[in-house]
Short mmCIF file of N, CA, C and O in Angstrom, two decimals:
data_model
loop_
_atom_site.label_atom_id
_atom_site.label_comp_id
_atom_site.label_asym_id
_atom_site.label_seq_id
_atom_site.Cartn_x
_atom_site.Cartn_y
_atom_site.Cartn_z
N MET A 1 0.85 -1.18 0.00
CA MET A 1 0.00 0.00 0.00
C MET A 1 0.89 1.24 0.00
O MET A 1 1.87 1.30 0.72
N ASP A 2 0.53 2.21 -0.82
CA ASP A 2 1.28 3.47 -0.93
C ASP A 2 0.75 4.46 0.11
O ASP A 2 -0.20 5.21 -0.16
N VAL A 3 1.34 4.44 1.29
CA VAL A 3 0.87 5.27 2.40
C VAL A 3 0.97 6.75 2.08
O VAL A 3 0.09 7.54 2.43
N ALA A 4 2.03 7.16 1.38
CA ALA A 4 2.20 8.57 1.03
C ALA A 4 1.07 9.05 0.11
O ALA A 4 0.52 10.14 0.31
N LEU A 5 0.69 8.23 -0.87
CA LEU A 5 -0.39 8.60 -1.78
C LEU A 5 -1.73 8.66 -1.05
O LEU A 5 -2.51 9.60 -1.23
N VAL A 6 -1.98 7.67 -0.22
CA VAL A 6 -3.23 7.66 0.55
C VAL A 6 -3.29 8.88 1.47
O VAL A 6 -4.32 9.57 1.56
N SER A 7 -2.19 9.17 2.14
CA SER A 7 -2.15 10.31 3.07
C SER A 7 -2.35 11.64 2.35
O SER A 7 -3.12 12.49 2.80
N SER A 8 -1.66 11.83 1.22
CA SER A 8 -1.80 13.10 0.50
C SER A 8 -3.20 13.24 -0.10
O SER A 8 -3.77 14.34 -0.10
N THR A 9 -3.79 12.14 -0.56
CA THR A 9 -5.15 12.18 -1.08
C THR A 9 -6.13 12.51 0.03
O THR A 9 -7.01 13.37 -0.13
N PHE A 10 -5.97 11.86 1.18
CA PHE A 10 -6.85 12.13 2.31
C PHE A 10 -6.77 13.59 2.72
O PHE A 10 -7.79 14.27 2.87
N LEU A 11 -5.56 14.11 2.87
CA LEU A 11 -5.38 15.49 3.31
C LEU A 11 -5.97 16.47 2.30
O LEU A 11 -6.66 17.42 2.68
N THR A 12 -5.73 16.23 1.02
CA THR A 12 -6.25 17.12 -0.03
C THR A 12 -7.78 17.15 -0.02
O THR A 12 -8.39 18.22 -0.02
N ILE A 13 -8.39 15.98 0.00
CA ILE A 13 -9.86 15.90 -0.04
C ILE A 13 -10.46 16.42 1.26
O ILE A 13 -11.45 17.16 1.25
N PHE A 14 -9.85 16.08 2.38
CA PHE A 14 -10.37 16.55 3.68
C PHE A 14 -10.37 18.07 3.74
O PHE A 14 -11.38 18.68 4.11
N LEU A 15 -9.28 18.69 3.35
CA LEU A 15 -9.21 20.15 3.38
C LEU A 15 -10.15 20.79 2.36
O LEU A 15 -10.75 21.83 2.62
N ALA A 16 -10.29 20.15 1.18
CA ALA A 16 -11.17 20.70 0.15
C ALA A 16 -12.64 20.63 0.57
O ALA A 16 -13.44 21.50 0.20
N GLU A 17 -12.99 19.62 1.35
CA GLU A 17 -14.38 19.44 1.74
C GLU A 17 -14.79 20.29 2.94
O GLU A 17 -15.97 20.50 3.16
N LEU A 18 -13.83 20.76 3.72
CA LEU A 18 -14.17 21.57 4.89
C LEU A 18 -14.86 22.85 4.46
O LEU A 18 -14.34 23.62 3.68
N GLY A 19 -16.04 23.07 5.01
CA GLY A 19 -16.75 24.32 4.74
C GLY A 19 -17.40 24.43 3.38
O GLY A 19 -17.92 25.48 3.03
N ASP A 20 -17.41 23.36 2.58
CA ASP A 20 -18.08 23.47 1.28
C ASP A 20 -19.57 23.22 1.44
O ASP A 20 -20.06 22.91 2.53
N LYS A 21 -20.30 23.35 0.34
CA LYS A 21 -21.76 23.25 0.44
C LYS A 21 -22.22 21.86 0.84
O LYS A 21 -23.27 21.72 1.46
N THR A 22 -21.43 20.82 0.54
CA THR A 22 -21.81 19.48 0.96
C THR A 22 -21.76 19.37 2.48
O THR A 22 -22.67 18.81 3.10
N GLN A 23 -20.72 19.92 3.08
CA GLN A 23 -20.62 19.87 4.53
C GLN A 23 -21.73 20.70 5.18
O GLN A 23 -22.33 20.29 6.18
N LEU A 24 -22.03 21.84 4.60
CA LEU A 24 -23.10 22.68 5.14
C LEU A 24 -24.46 21.97 5.04
O LEU A 24 -25.26 22.02 5.98
N ALA A 25 -24.70 21.31 3.92
CA ALA A 25 -25.95 20.56 3.77
C ALA A 25 -26.02 19.41 4.76
O ALA A 25 -27.08 19.14 5.35
N THR A 26 -24.89 18.74 4.96
CA THR A 26 -24.85 17.64 5.93
C THR A 26 -25.11 18.14 7.34
O THR A 26 -25.84 17.51 8.12
N MET A 27 -24.52 19.30 7.68
CA MET A 27 -24.77 19.87 9.01
C MET A 27 -26.25 20.22 9.17
O MET A 27 -26.84 19.97 10.23
N ALA A 28 -26.86 20.78 8.14
CA ALA A 28 -28.27 21.14 8.21
C ALA A 28 -29.14 19.89 8.38
O ALA A 28 -30.06 19.87 9.21
N LEU A 29 -28.84 18.85 7.61
CA LEU A 29 -29.60 17.60 7.74
C LEU A 29 -29.38 16.97 9.11
O LEU A 29 -30.32 16.47 9.73
N GLY A 30 -28.14 16.99 9.58
CA GLY A 30 -27.84 16.40 10.88
C GLY A 30 -28.53 17.11 12.02
O GLY A 30 -28.97 16.49 12.99
N SER A 31 -28.66 18.42 11.90
CA SER A 31 -29.28 19.18 12.98
C SER A 31 -30.80 19.09 12.96
O SER A 31 -31.45 19.24 13.99
N SER A 32 -31.38 18.85 11.80
CA SER A 32 -32.84 18.85 11.72
C SER A 32 -33.47 17.46 11.70
O SER A 32 -34.67 17.34 11.92
N SER A 33 -32.67 16.43 11.45
CA SER A 33 -33.25 15.10 11.29
C SER A 33 -33.50 14.39 12.61
O SER A 33 -34.39 13.54 12.70
N GLY A 34 -32.69 14.69 13.62
CA GLY A 34 -32.79 13.95 14.86
C GLY A 34 -32.18 12.57 14.78
O GLY A 34 -32.24 11.80 15.73
N ARG A 35 -31.59 12.24 13.63
CA ARG A 35 -30.95 10.93 13.43
C ARG A 35 -29.58 11.14 12.79
O ARG A 35 -29.37 10.82 11.63
N PRO A 36 -28.64 11.69 13.54
CA PRO A 36 -27.34 12.03 12.98
C PRO A 36 -26.56 10.84 12.40
O PRO A 36 -25.84 10.99 11.42
N LEU A 37 -26.73 9.65 12.98
CA LEU A 37 -26.03 8.48 12.45
C LEU A 37 -26.50 8.16 11.03
O LEU A 37 -25.69 7.85 10.16
N MET A 38 -27.79 8.26 10.79
CA MET A 38 -28.34 7.98 9.47
C MET A 38 -27.85 9.03 8.45
O MET A 38 -27.52 8.70 7.31
N VAL A 39 -27.77 10.28 8.88
CA VAL A 39 -27.26 11.35 8.01
C VAL A 39 -25.79 11.08 7.71
O VAL A 39 -25.34 11.21 6.57
N PHE A 40 -25.03 10.67 8.72
CA PHE A 40 -23.62 10.34 8.51
C PHE A 40 -23.48 9.21 7.51
O PHE A 40 -22.65 9.29 6.58
N LEU A 41 -24.26 8.14 7.67
CA LEU A 41 -24.16 7.00 6.75
C LEU A 41 -24.55 7.41 5.32
O LEU A 41 -23.90 7.01 4.35
N GLY A 42 -25.60 8.21 5.18
CA GLY A 42 -26.02 8.66 3.86
C GLY A 42 -25.00 9.56 3.20
O GLY A 42 -24.66 9.39 2.02
N SER A 43 -24.47 10.52 3.95
CA SER A 43 -23.50 11.45 3.37
C SER A 43 -22.17 10.75 3.06
O SER A 43 -21.52 11.04 2.05
N THR A 44 -21.78 9.81 3.91
CA THR A 44 -20.54 9.05 3.67
C THR A 44 -20.67 8.20 2.41
O THR A 44 -19.76 8.15 1.59
N THR A 45 -21.81 7.54 2.26
CA THR A 45 -22.03 6.72 1.07
C THR A 45 -22.04 7.58 -0.19
O THR A 45 -21.46 7.21 -1.21
N ALA A 46 -22.69 8.74 -0.12
CA ALA A 46 -22.74 9.63 -1.29
C ALA A 46 -21.34 10.11 -1.67
O ALA A 46 -20.97 10.11 -2.86
N LEU A 47 -20.53 10.51 -0.69
CA LEU A 47 -19.18 10.97 -0.98
C LEU A 47 -18.32 9.83 -1.50
O LEU A 47 -17.52 10.02 -2.43
N LEU A 48 -18.51 8.65 -0.96
CA LEU A 48 -17.78 7.47 -1.43
C LEU A 48 -18.09 7.19 -2.91
O LEU A 48 -17.18 6.99 -3.72
N LEU A 49 -19.37 7.20 -3.26
CA LEU A 49 -19.75 6.92 -4.65
C LEU A 49 -19.31 8.04 -5.59
O LEU A 49 -18.86 7.76 -6.71
N ALA A 50 -19.40 9.29 -5.16
CA ALA A 50 -18.94 10.41 -5.99
C ALA A 50 -17.43 10.33 -6.21
O ALA A 50 -16.93 10.58 -7.31
N SER A 51 -16.70 9.93 -5.16
CA SER A 51 -15.25 9.77 -5.29
C SER A 51 -14.91 8.62 -6.22
O SER A 51 -13.99 8.73 -7.05
N LEU A 52 -15.64 7.52 -6.11
CA LEU A 52 -15.42 6.38 -7.00
C LEU A 52 -15.65 6.78 -8.45
O LEU A 52 -14.84 6.45 -9.34
N LEU A 53 -16.71 7.50 -8.70
CA LEU A 53 -17.00 7.97 -10.05
C LEU A 53 -15.87 8.88 -10.56
O LEU A 53 -15.42 8.75 -11.70
N GLY A 54 -15.41 9.78 -9.70
CA GLY A 54 -14.32 10.68 -10.09
C GLY A 54 -13.04 9.94 -10.42
O GLY A 54 -12.36 10.24 -11.40
N VAL A 55 -12.71 8.93 -9.61
CA VAL A 55 -11.51 8.15 -9.86
C VAL A 55 -11.64 7.35 -11.16
O VAL A 55 -10.71 7.30 -11.97
N MET A 56 -12.81 6.77 -11.39
CA MET A 56 -13.00 5.99 -12.61
C MET A 56 -12.93 6.87 -13.85
O MET A 56 -12.28 6.50 -14.84
N VAL A 57 -13.58 8.02 -13.82
CA VAL A 57 -13.53 8.94 -14.97
C VAL A 57 -12.12 9.46 -15.15
O VAL A 57 -11.60 9.52 -16.27
N GLY A 58 -11.45 9.82 -14.06
CA GLY A 58 -10.08 10.31 -14.14
C GLY A 58 -9.13 9.28 -14.72
O GLY A 58 -8.28 9.60 -15.55
N ASP A 59 -9.30 8.03 -14.31
CA ASP A 59 -8.46 6.95 -14.83
C ASP A 59 -8.71 6.74 -16.32
O ASP A 59 -7.78 6.57 -17.10
N SER A 60 -9.97 6.81 -16.73
CA SER A 60 -10.30 6.65 -18.15
C SER A 60 -9.72 7.80 -18.97
O SER A 60 -9.15 7.59 -20.05
N LEU A 61 -9.86 9.02 -18.46
CA LEU A 61 -9.33 10.18 -19.18
C LEU A 61 -7.81 10.13 -19.25
O LEU A 61 -7.21 10.52 -20.26
N ALA A 62 -7.17 9.63 -18.20
CA ALA A 62 -5.70 9.56 -18.18
C ALA A 62 -5.17 8.60 -19.24
O ALA A 62 -4.06 8.78 -19.72
N SER A 63 -5.97 7.61 -19.60
CA SER A 63 -5.52 6.68 -20.64
C SER A 63 -5.71 7.27 -22.04
O SER A 63 -5.14 6.77 -23.00
N MET A 64 -6.48 8.37 -22.15
CA MET A 64 -6.72 8.99 -23.45
C MET A 64 -5.94 10.27 -23.66
O MET A 64 -5.73 10.68 -24.80
N ALA A 65 -5.53 10.93 -22.59
CA ALA A 65 -4.84 12.22 -22.71
C ALA A 65 -3.73 12.31 -21.67
O ALA A 65 -3.85 11.73 -20.59
N PRO A 66 -2.68 13.04 -21.99
CA PRO A 66 -1.60 13.21 -21.01
C PRO A 66 -2.10 13.96 -19.76
O PRO A 66 -2.96 14.83 -19.86
N PRO A 67 -1.55 13.62 -18.59
CA PRO A 67 -1.98 14.28 -17.35
C PRO A 67 -1.85 15.81 -17.40
O PRO A 67 -2.69 16.51 -16.84
N ALA A 68 -0.85 16.32 -18.07
CA ALA A 68 -0.68 17.78 -18.15
C ALA A 68 -1.88 18.41 -18.85
O ALA A 68 -2.33 19.50 -18.46
N TRP A 69 -2.42 17.78 -19.87
CA TRP A 69 -3.59 18.31 -20.57
C TRP A 69 -4.81 18.31 -19.65
O TRP A 69 -5.61 19.23 -19.66
N LEU A 70 -4.94 17.23 -18.87
CA LEU A 70 -6.08 17.14 -17.95
C LEU A 70 -5.98 18.22 -16.87
O LEU A 70 -6.99 18.84 -16.51
N GLN A 71 -4.77 18.45 -16.36
CA GLN A 71 -4.59 19.50 -15.36
C GLN A 71 -4.89 20.87 -15.97
O GLN A 71 -5.51 21.71 -15.32
N LEU A 72 -4.46 21.10 -17.21
CA LEU A 72 -4.74 22.36 -17.88
C LEU A 72 -6.24 22.53 -18.08
O LEU A 72 -6.80 23.60 -17.81
N ALA A 73 -6.92 21.47 -18.52
CA ALA A 73 -8.37 21.54 -18.73
C ALA A 73 -9.10 21.81 -17.41
O ALA A 73 -10.03 22.62 -17.37
N ALA A 74 -8.66 21.17 -16.33
CA ALA A 74 -9.28 21.41 -15.03
C ALA A 74 -9.05 22.85 -14.59
O ALA A 74 -9.98 23.51 -14.10
N GLY A 75 -7.84 23.35 -14.78
CA GLY A 75 -7.53 24.73 -14.41
C GLY A 75 -8.36 25.73 -15.20
O GLY A 75 -8.91 26.68 -14.63
N VAL A 76 -8.47 25.51 -16.50
CA VAL A 76 -9.28 26.39 -17.34
C VAL A 76 -10.75 26.32 -16.93
O VAL A 76 -11.44 27.34 -16.85
N GLY A 77 -11.22 25.11 -16.61
CA GLY A 77 -12.61 24.96 -16.18
C GLY A 77 -12.89 25.70 -14.88
O GLY A 77 -13.90 26.39 -14.76
N PHE A 78 -11.99 25.57 -13.90
CA PHE A 78 -12.17 26.30 -12.64
C PHE A 78 -12.09 27.80 -12.85
O PHE A 78 -12.85 28.56 -12.26
N LEU A 79 -11.17 28.24 -13.70
CA LEU A 79 -11.04 29.67 -13.99
C LEU A 79 -12.32 30.19 -14.66
O LEU A 79 -12.83 31.25 -14.28
N ALA A 80 -12.83 29.45 -15.62
CA ALA A 80 -14.06 29.86 -16.31
C ALA A 80 -15.23 29.92 -15.34
O ALA A 80 -16.04 30.87 -15.37
N GLN A 81 -15.33 28.95 -14.45
CA GLN A 81 -16.42 28.94 -13.48
C GLN A 81 -16.29 30.13 -12.52
O GLN A 81 -17.28 30.79 -12.20
N GLY A 82 -15.07 30.41 -12.08
CA GLY A 82 -14.85 31.55 -11.20
C GLY A 82 -15.19 32.86 -11.87
O GLY A 82 -15.84 33.74 -11.27
N LEU A 83 -14.78 33.02 -13.13
CA LEU A 83 -15.10 34.24 -13.87
C LEU A 83 -16.60 34.40 -14.06
O LEU A 83 -17.14 35.50 -13.95
N ARG A 84 -17.28 33.29 -14.35
CA ARG A 84 -18.73 33.33 -14.53
C ARG A 84 -19.41 33.76 -13.23
O ARG A 84 -20.32 34.60 -13.23
N LEU A 85 -18.95 33.21 -12.11
CA LEU A 85 -19.54 33.60 -10.82
C LEU A 85 -19.27 35.06 -10.51
O LEU A 85 -20.15 35.77 -10.01
N LEU A 86 -18.07 35.53 -10.80
CA LEU A 86 -17.76 36.95 -10.60
C LEU A 86 -18.64 37.82 -11.48
O LEU A 86 -19.14 38.86 -11.05
N TRP A 87 -18.82 37.41 -12.73
CA TRP A 87 -19.65 38.19 -13.66
C TRP A 87 -21.10 38.25 -13.17
O TRP A 87 -21.73 39.29 -13.19
N GLU A 88 -21.61 37.10 -12.71
CA GLU A 88 -22.99 37.07 -12.20
C GLU A 88 -23.12 37.93 -10.94
O GLU A 88 -24.12 38.62 -10.76
N THR A 89 -22.13 37.89 -10.07
CA THR A 89 -22.16 38.70 -8.86
C THR A 89 -22.14 40.18 -9.21
O THR A 89 -22.86 40.98 -8.62
N ARG A 90 -21.33 40.54 -10.18
CA ARG A 90 -21.27 41.92 -10.63
C ARG A 90 -22.62 42.36 -11.16
O ARG A 90 -23.12 43.43 -10.83
N GLY A 91 -23.26 41.52 -11.96
CA GLY A 91 -24.58 41.84 -12.50
C GLY A 91 -25.63 41.92 -11.42
O GLY A 91 -26.48 42.80 -11.45
N ASP A 92 -25.58 41.04 -10.43
CA ASP A 92 -26.54 41.08 -9.32
C ASP A 92 -26.40 42.37 -8.52
O ASP A 92 -27.38 42.94 -8.08
N ARG A 93 -25.19 42.82 -8.33
CA ARG A 93 -24.97 44.04 -7.55
C ARG A 93 -25.61 45.25 -8.23
O ARG A 93 -26.22 46.06 -7.59
N PHE A 94 -25.47 45.30 -9.55
CA PHE A 94 -26.03 46.44 -10.26
C PHE A 94 -27.55 46.35 -10.40
O PHE A 94 -28.23 47.36 -10.34
N THR A 95 -28.09 45.15 -10.54
CA THR A 95 -29.54 45.03 -10.66
C THR A 95 -30.24 45.26 -9.33
O THR A 95 -31.34 45.77 -9.30
N SER A 96 -29.57 44.88 -8.22
CA SER A 96 -30.23 45.06 -6.93
C SER A 96 -30.24 46.52 -6.49
O SER A 96 -31.14 46.93 -5.79
N THR A 97 -29.26 47.32 -6.92
CA THR A 97 -29.24 48.72 -6.51
C THR A 97 -30.15 49.58 -7.40
O THR A 97 -30.58 50.62 -6.98
N SER A 98 -30.43 49.10 -8.61
CA SER A 98 -31.26 49.92 -9.50
C SER A 98 -32.75 49.64 -9.31
O SER A 98 -33.58 50.31 -9.88
N SER A 99 -33.13 48.63 -8.52
CA SER A 99 -34.54 48.30 -8.31
C SER A 99 -35.18 49.23 -7.32
O SER A 99 -34.67 49.61 -6.35
#
């Protein structure tokens, strides 16, 4: 077993998930359901399956394209999403003040 790879993957995903909308939704469900163990099992299963899907798609893409291209595509995708969100926020600010 590659302990360094497992450790770096765990740390990366753990830090990325802290405070994101999935964690906030899980906290909301946990606080309102009265059954925190069931919420934990459901959210853990969902994250497990989403991670499995991500690994499978990533592995398939890696066999078709060099990793550098995939990293570039991911970077461009995140940049485009960030710019779109900034653009929408800019538009919301102007529409809310003119109403």
